[in-house]
Coordinates of C-alpha atoms in Angstrom, one line a residue:
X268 CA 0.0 0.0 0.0
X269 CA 1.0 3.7 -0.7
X270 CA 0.8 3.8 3.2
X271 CA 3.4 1.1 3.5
X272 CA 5.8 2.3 0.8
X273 CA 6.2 6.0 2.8
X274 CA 6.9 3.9 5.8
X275 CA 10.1 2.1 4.3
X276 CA 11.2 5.3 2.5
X277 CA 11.1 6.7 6.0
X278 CA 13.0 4.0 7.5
X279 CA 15.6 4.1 4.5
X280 CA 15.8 8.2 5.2
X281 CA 17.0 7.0 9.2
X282 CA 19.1 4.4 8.2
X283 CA 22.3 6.8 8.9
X284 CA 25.4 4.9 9.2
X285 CA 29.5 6.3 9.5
X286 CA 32.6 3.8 9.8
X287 CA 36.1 5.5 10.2
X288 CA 39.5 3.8 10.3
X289 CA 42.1 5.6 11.5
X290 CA 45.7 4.7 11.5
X291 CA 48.5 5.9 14.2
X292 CA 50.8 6.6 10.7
X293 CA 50.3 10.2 10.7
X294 CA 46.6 10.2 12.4
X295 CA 45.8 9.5 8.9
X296 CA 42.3 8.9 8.0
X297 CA 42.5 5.3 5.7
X298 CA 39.0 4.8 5.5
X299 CA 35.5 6.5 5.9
X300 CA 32.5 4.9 4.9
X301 CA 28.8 6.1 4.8
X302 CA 25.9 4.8 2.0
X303 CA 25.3 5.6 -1.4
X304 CA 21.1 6.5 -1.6
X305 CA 21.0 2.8 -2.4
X306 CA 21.8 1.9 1.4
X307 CA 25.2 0.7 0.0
X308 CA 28.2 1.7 2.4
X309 CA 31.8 2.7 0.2
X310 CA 34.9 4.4 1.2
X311 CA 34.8 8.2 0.1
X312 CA 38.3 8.7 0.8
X313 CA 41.4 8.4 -1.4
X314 CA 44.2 6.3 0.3
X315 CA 46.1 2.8 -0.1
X316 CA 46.0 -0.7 1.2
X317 CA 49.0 -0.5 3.6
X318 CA 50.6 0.9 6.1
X319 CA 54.3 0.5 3.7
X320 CA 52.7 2.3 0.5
X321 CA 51.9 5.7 3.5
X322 CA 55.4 5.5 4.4
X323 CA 56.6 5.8 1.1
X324 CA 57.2 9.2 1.2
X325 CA 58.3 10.6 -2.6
X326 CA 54.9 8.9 -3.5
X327 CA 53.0 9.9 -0.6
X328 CA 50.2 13.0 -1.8
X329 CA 49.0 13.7 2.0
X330 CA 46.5 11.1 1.9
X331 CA 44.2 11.4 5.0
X332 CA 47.2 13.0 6.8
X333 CA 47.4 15.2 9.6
X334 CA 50.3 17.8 8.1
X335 CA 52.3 20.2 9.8
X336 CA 54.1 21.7 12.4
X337 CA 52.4 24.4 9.8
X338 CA 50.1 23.4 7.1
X339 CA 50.5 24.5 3.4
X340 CA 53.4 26.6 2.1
X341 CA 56.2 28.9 3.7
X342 CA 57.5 31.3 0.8
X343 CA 61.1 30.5 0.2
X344 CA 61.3 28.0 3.4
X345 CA 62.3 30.7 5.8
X346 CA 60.8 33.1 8.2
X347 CA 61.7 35.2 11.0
X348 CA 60.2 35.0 15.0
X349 CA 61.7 37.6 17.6
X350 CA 64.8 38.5 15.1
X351 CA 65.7 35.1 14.3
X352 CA 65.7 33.9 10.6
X353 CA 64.5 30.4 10.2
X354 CA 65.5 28.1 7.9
X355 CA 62.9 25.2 7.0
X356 CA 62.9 22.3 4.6
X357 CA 62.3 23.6 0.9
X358 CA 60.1 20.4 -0.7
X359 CA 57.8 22.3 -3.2
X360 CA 59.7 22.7 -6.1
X361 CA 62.9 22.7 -4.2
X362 CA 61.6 26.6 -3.2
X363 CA 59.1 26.7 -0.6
X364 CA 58.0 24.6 2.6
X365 CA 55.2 22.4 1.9
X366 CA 53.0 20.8 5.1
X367 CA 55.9 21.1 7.5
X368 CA 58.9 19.8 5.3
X369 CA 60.7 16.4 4.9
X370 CA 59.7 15.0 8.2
X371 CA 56.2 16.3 8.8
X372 CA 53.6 15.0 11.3
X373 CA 52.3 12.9 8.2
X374 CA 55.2 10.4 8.7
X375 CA 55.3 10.3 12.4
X376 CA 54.3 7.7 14.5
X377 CA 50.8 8.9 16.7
X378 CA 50.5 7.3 20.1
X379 CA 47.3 5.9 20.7
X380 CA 45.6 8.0 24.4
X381 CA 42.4 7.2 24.1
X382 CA 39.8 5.2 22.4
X383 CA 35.8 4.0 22.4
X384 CA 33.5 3.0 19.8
X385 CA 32.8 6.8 18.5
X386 CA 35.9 8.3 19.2
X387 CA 39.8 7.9 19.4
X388 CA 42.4 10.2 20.4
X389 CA 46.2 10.7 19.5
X390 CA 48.9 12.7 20.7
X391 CA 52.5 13.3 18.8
X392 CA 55.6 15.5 20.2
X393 CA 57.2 17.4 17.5
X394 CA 60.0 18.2 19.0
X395 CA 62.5 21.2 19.1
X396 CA 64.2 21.5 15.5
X397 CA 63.1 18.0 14.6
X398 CA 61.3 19.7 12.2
X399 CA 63.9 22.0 10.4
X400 CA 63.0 25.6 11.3
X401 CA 60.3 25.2 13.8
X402 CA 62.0 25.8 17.2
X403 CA 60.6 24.5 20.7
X404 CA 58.8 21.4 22.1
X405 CA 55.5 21.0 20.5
X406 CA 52.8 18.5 22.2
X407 CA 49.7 17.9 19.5
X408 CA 46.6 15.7 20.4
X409 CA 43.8 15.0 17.9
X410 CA 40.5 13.4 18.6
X411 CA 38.5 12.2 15.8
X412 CA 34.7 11.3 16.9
X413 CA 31.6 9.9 15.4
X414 CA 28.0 10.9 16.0
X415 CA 24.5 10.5 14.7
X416 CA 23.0 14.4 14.3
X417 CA 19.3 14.7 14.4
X418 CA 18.0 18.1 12.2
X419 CA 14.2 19.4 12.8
X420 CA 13.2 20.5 9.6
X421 CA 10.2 21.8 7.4
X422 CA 8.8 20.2 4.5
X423 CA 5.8 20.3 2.6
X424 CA 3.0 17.5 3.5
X425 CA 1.9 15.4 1.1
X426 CA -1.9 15.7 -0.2
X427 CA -4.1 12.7 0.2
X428 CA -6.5 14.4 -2.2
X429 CA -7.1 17.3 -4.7
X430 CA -9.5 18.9 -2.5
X431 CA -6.9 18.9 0.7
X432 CA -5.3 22.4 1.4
X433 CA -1.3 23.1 1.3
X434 CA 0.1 22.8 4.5
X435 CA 3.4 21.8 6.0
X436 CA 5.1 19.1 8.5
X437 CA 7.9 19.1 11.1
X438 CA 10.5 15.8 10.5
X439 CA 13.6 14.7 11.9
X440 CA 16.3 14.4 9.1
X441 CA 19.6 12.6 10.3
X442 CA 22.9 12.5 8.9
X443 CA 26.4 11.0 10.4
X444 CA 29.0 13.2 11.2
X445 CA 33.1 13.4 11.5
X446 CA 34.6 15.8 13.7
X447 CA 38.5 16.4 14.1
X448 CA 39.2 17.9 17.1
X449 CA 43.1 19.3 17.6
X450 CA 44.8 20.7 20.4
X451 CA 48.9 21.4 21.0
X452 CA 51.3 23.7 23.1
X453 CA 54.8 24.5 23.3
X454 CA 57.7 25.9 25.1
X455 CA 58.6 28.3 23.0
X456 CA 57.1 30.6 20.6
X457 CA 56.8 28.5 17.1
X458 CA 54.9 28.9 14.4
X459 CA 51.5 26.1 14.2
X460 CA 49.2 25.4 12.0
X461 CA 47.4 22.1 11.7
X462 CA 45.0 20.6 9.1
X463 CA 43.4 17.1 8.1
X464 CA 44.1 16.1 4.8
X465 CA 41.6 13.4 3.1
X466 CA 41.0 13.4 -0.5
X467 CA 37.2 13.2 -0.8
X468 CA 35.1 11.3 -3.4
X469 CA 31.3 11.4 -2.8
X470 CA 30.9 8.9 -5.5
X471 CA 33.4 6.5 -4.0
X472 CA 37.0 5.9 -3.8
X473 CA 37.2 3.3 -6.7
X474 CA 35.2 5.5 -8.7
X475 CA 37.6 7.7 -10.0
X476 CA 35.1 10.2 -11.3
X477 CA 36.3 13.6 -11.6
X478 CA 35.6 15.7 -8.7
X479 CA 35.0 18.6 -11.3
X480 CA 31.0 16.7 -11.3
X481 CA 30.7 17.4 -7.6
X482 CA 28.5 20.2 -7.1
X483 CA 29.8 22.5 -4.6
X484 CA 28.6 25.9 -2.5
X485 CA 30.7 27.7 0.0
X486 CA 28.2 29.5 2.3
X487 CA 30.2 32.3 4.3
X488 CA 32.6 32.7 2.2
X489 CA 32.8 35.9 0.0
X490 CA 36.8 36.0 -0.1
X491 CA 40.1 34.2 -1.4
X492 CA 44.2 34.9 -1.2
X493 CA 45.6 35.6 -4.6
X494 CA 48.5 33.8 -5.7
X495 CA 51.5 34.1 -7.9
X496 CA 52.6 31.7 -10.4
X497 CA 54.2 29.0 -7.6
X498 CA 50.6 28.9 -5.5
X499 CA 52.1 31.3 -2.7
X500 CA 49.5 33.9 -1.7
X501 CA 50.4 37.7 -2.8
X502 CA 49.2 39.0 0.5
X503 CA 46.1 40.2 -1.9
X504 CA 42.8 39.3 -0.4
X505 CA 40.3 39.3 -2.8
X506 CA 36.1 39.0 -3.4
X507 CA 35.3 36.0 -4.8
X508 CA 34.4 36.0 -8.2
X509 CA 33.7 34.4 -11.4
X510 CA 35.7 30.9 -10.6
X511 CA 35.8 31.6 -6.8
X512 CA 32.2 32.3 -6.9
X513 CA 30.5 29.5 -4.7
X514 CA 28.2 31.6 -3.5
X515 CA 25.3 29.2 -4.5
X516 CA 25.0 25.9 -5.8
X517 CA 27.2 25.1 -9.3
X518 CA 29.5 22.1 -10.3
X519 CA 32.9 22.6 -9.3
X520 CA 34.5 23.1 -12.5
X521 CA 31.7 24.9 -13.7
X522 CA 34.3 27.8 -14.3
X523 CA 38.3 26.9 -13.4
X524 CA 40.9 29.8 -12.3
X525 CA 42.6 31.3 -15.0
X526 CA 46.3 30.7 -15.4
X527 CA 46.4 27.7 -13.3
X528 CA 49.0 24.7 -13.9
X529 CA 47.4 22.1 -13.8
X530 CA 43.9 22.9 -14.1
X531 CA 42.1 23.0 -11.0
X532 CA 41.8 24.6 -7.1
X533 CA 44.4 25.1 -4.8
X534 CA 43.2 28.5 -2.8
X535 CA 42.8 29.1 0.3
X536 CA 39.2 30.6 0.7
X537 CA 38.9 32.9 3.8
X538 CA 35.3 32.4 5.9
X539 CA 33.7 35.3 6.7
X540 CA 32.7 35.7 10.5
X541 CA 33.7 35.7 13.9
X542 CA 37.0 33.3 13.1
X543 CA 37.9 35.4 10.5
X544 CA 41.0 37.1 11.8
X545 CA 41.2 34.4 15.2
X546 CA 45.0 34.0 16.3
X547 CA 45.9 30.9 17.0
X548 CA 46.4 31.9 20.8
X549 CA 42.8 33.0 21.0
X550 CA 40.1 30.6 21.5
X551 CA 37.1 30.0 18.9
X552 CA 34.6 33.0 19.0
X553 CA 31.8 29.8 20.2
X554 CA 32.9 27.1 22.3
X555 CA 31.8 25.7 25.4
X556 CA 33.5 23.8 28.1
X557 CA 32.9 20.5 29.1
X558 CA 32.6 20.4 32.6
X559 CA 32.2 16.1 33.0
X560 CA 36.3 15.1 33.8
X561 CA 35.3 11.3 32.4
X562 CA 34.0 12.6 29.3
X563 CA 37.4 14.0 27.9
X564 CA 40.9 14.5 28.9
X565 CA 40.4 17.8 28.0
X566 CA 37.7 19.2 30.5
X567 CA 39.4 22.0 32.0
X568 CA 40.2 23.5 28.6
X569 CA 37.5 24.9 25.9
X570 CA 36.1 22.9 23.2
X571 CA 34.0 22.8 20.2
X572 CA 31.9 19.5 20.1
X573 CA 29.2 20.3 17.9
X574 CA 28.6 21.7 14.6
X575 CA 26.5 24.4 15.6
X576 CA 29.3 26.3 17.5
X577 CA 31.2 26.1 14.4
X578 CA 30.7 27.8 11.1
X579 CA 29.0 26.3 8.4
X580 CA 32.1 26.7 5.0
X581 CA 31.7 24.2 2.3
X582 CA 29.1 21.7 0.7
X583 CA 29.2 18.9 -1.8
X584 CA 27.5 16.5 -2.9
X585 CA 28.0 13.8 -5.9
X586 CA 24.7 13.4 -7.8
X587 CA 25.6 10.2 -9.2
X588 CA 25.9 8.4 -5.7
X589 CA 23.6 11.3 -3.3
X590 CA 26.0 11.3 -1.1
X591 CA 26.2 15.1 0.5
X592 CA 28.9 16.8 2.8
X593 CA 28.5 19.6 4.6
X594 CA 32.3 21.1 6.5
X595 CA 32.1 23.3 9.4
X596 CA 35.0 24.7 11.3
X597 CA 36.3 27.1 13.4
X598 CA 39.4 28.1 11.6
X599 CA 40.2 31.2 9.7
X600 CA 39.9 29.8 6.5
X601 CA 40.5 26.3 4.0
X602 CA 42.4 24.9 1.3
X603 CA 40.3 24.1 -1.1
X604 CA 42.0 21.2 -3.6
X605 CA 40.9 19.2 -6.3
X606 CA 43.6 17.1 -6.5
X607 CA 45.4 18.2 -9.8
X608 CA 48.6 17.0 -9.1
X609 CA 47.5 13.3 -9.3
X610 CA 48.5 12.0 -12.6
X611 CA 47.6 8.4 -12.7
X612 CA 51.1 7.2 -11.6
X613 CA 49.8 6.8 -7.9
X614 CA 48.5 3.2 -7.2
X615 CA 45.8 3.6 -4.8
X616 CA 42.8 1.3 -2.7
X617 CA 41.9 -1.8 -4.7
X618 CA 44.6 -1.2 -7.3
X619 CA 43.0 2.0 -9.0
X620 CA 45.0 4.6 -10.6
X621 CA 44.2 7.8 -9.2
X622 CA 44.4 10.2 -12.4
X623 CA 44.0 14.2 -11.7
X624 CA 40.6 15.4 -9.8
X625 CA 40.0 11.6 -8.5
X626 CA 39.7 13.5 -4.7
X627 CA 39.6 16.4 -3.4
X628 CA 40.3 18.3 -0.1
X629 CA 38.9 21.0 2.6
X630 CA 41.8 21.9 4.3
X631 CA 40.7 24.0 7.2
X632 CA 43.4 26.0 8.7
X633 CA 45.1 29.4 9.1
X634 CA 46.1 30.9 6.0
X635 CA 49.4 29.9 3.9
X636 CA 52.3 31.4 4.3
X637 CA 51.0 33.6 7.7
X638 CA 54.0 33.6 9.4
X639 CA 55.5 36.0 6.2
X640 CA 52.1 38.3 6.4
X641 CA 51.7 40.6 9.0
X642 CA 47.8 40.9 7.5
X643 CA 46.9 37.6 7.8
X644 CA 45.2 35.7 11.4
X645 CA 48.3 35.2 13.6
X646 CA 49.9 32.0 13.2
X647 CA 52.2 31.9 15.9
X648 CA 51.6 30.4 19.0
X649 CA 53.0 31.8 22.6
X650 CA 54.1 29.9 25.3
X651 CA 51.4 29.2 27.8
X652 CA 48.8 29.3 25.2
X653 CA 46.7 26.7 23.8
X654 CA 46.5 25.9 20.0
X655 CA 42.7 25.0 19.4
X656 CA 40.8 24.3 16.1
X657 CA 37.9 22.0 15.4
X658 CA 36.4 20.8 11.9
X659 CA 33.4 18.4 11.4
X660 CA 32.3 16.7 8.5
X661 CA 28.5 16.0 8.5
X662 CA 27.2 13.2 5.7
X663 CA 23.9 12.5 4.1
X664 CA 21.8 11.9 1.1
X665 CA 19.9 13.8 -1.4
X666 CA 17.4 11.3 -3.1
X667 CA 16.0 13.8 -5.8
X668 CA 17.0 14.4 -9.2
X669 CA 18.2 18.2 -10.4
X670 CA 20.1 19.2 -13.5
X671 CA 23.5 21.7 -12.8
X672 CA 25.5 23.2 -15.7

């Protein structure tokens, strides 16, 4: 009966389901899977089969990685703090710093603090100079956590005959959600900057489909950092426009950047708000403390737990699977990247070639190449202070059926 159809499709719309596997290579996220709107669960994330092909570093693209000490590039590998030139690892091009340098946090070995069915927690020293150019004793945690979110929305009600007025319903919509939670000081003054690294595919990891068929919308977003010709920002912040214009739904590729080589995103886009200009020594604009000692190791120091303390950046969703995914964060700003430097040399999951725009990533984080722009949100961190920055990751499904070009 029509009765009993509406009550399946209501039990397929609650059938909400996230799996995460993390690894303690370089917190790396190796697996995330969620369904497809046929109820079928697949990894969305880019990644290998082993633990070996991650170490691997000349081959490595990030995958899933936690990077730093500082995210994204350093102009020219160097930068000064309190009159002191420093000299970092120059592994982009052989010119800047890229995620941290040779021996980033994606190659260290995590220690496992903490761990339950919805959450686990890691912790890494970076210690003084291990890094080249990052001075002082660095202690980093990250805590990735699953939940089940319940939304109250608003949707039309469904007439049981032509003669029945228009009227409305309240219903619960759910979706499953990823949050990455970090936290580090030091003893000394060094500059920080973390950020999670996953190459995304909506449709599925062994799908290969070009990212460029996502269709994307960056709410809160109206700017982006200009950059030259070797993807360092200009100090220029600009309004988005034209290519950077996500301002409502489009495909991805619906317009590229000009002058880009290869084709594709790599810009950091800055989120408008309270966060906008945050320090790293200040804490997020919303947060709220947990006050229950058994609930985190972390009580006596603010948190973000839940998306709605955070602000709302990014949204995707791959019309060929209806998966959707919504990114909310607390941090200045995100990388956005649509993987153009994979060529289909790079042997990924399952044995599939991961050719240009199989992935791509929402980098949140404070802006590339801070530490060289007095302008830009403070990246360095003082001693005493305490490096904060949350992201979540919410999934779910759009069942209907709407033409983008």
């Amino acid at each position: 009966s029509e009765s009993e159809e509406e009550e399946e499709e209501e039990e397929k719309e609650e059938d909400v389901r996230i799996e995460v596997d993390i690894s303690t290579f370089g917190a790396a996220i190796v697996a995330l899977r969620v369904p497809n709107k046929l109820g079928d669960d697949e990894d969305v994330v880019l990644g290998f089969d082993s633990v070996d092909e991650y170490a691997r570093v000349d081959d490595h693209p990030y995958f899933g990685a936690v990077v730093g000490r500082v995210a994204n590039r350093i102009k020219h590998g160097k930068y000064a703090l309190d009159g002191v030139e420093y000299t970092c690892d120059r592994n982009d091009g052989d010119k800047h710093t890229l995620h941290g340098g040779l021996e980033g946090l994606d190659v260290k070995r995590w220690t496992l603090k903490n761990l339950s069915e919805s959450h686990v927690e890691l912790s890494v020293l970076s210690g003084d100079l291990e890094q080249n150019g990052f001075p002082g004793n660095c202690w980093i945690s990250v805590v990735y956590r699953v939940r089940i979110i319940e939304r109250a929305k608003i949707r039309e009600r469904k007439k049981k005959s032509i003669l029945e007025a228009p009227s409305c319903e309240l219903y619960v919509e759910k979706y499953a959600s990823l949050t990455c939670e970090f936290k580090a000081t030091a003893d000394s003054k060094t500059p920080i900057c973390l950020a999670q690294h996953s190459y995304f595919n909506l449709s599925g990891c062994d799908s290969n489909e070009d990212v460029g068929h996502h269709l994307a919308e960056f709410p809160n977003v109206s700017k982006y950092l200009v950059l030259d010709d070797e993807n360092i920002p200009t100090g220029e912040i600009r309004e988005c426009h034209e290519a950077f214009d996500f301002s409502e739904k489009r495909l991805v590729f619906a317009t590229l950047p000009p002058m880009c080589t290869p084709l594709g995103f790599d810009h950091n886009f800055c989120i408008d708000g309270d966060n906008f200009s945050r320090s790293v020594n200040s804490r997020p604009k919303s947060h709220f403390v947990v006050e229950d000692a058994t609930y985190s190791p972390h009580a006596n120091t603010p948190t973000t737990r839940f998306d709605e303390s955070l602000t709302h950046c990014a949204s995707f969703e791959s019309t060929s699977s209806g998966r959707t995914m919504d990114v909310y964060t607390d941090a200045p700003g995100f990388q956005f990247y649509t993987g153009n430097f994979l060529d289909g040399t790079t042997r990924g999951k399952n044995n599939i070639m991961y050719d240009a725009h199989a992935g791509f990533c929402v980098e949140t984080q404070w802006w590339p190449n801070a530490v060289n722009e007095k302008d830009f949100p403070d990246s360095v961190l003082e001693v005493g202070q305490t490096y904060v920055h949350n992201t979540c990751y919410e999934f779910g499904l759009n069942k209907t059926k709407k033409l983008y070009v």
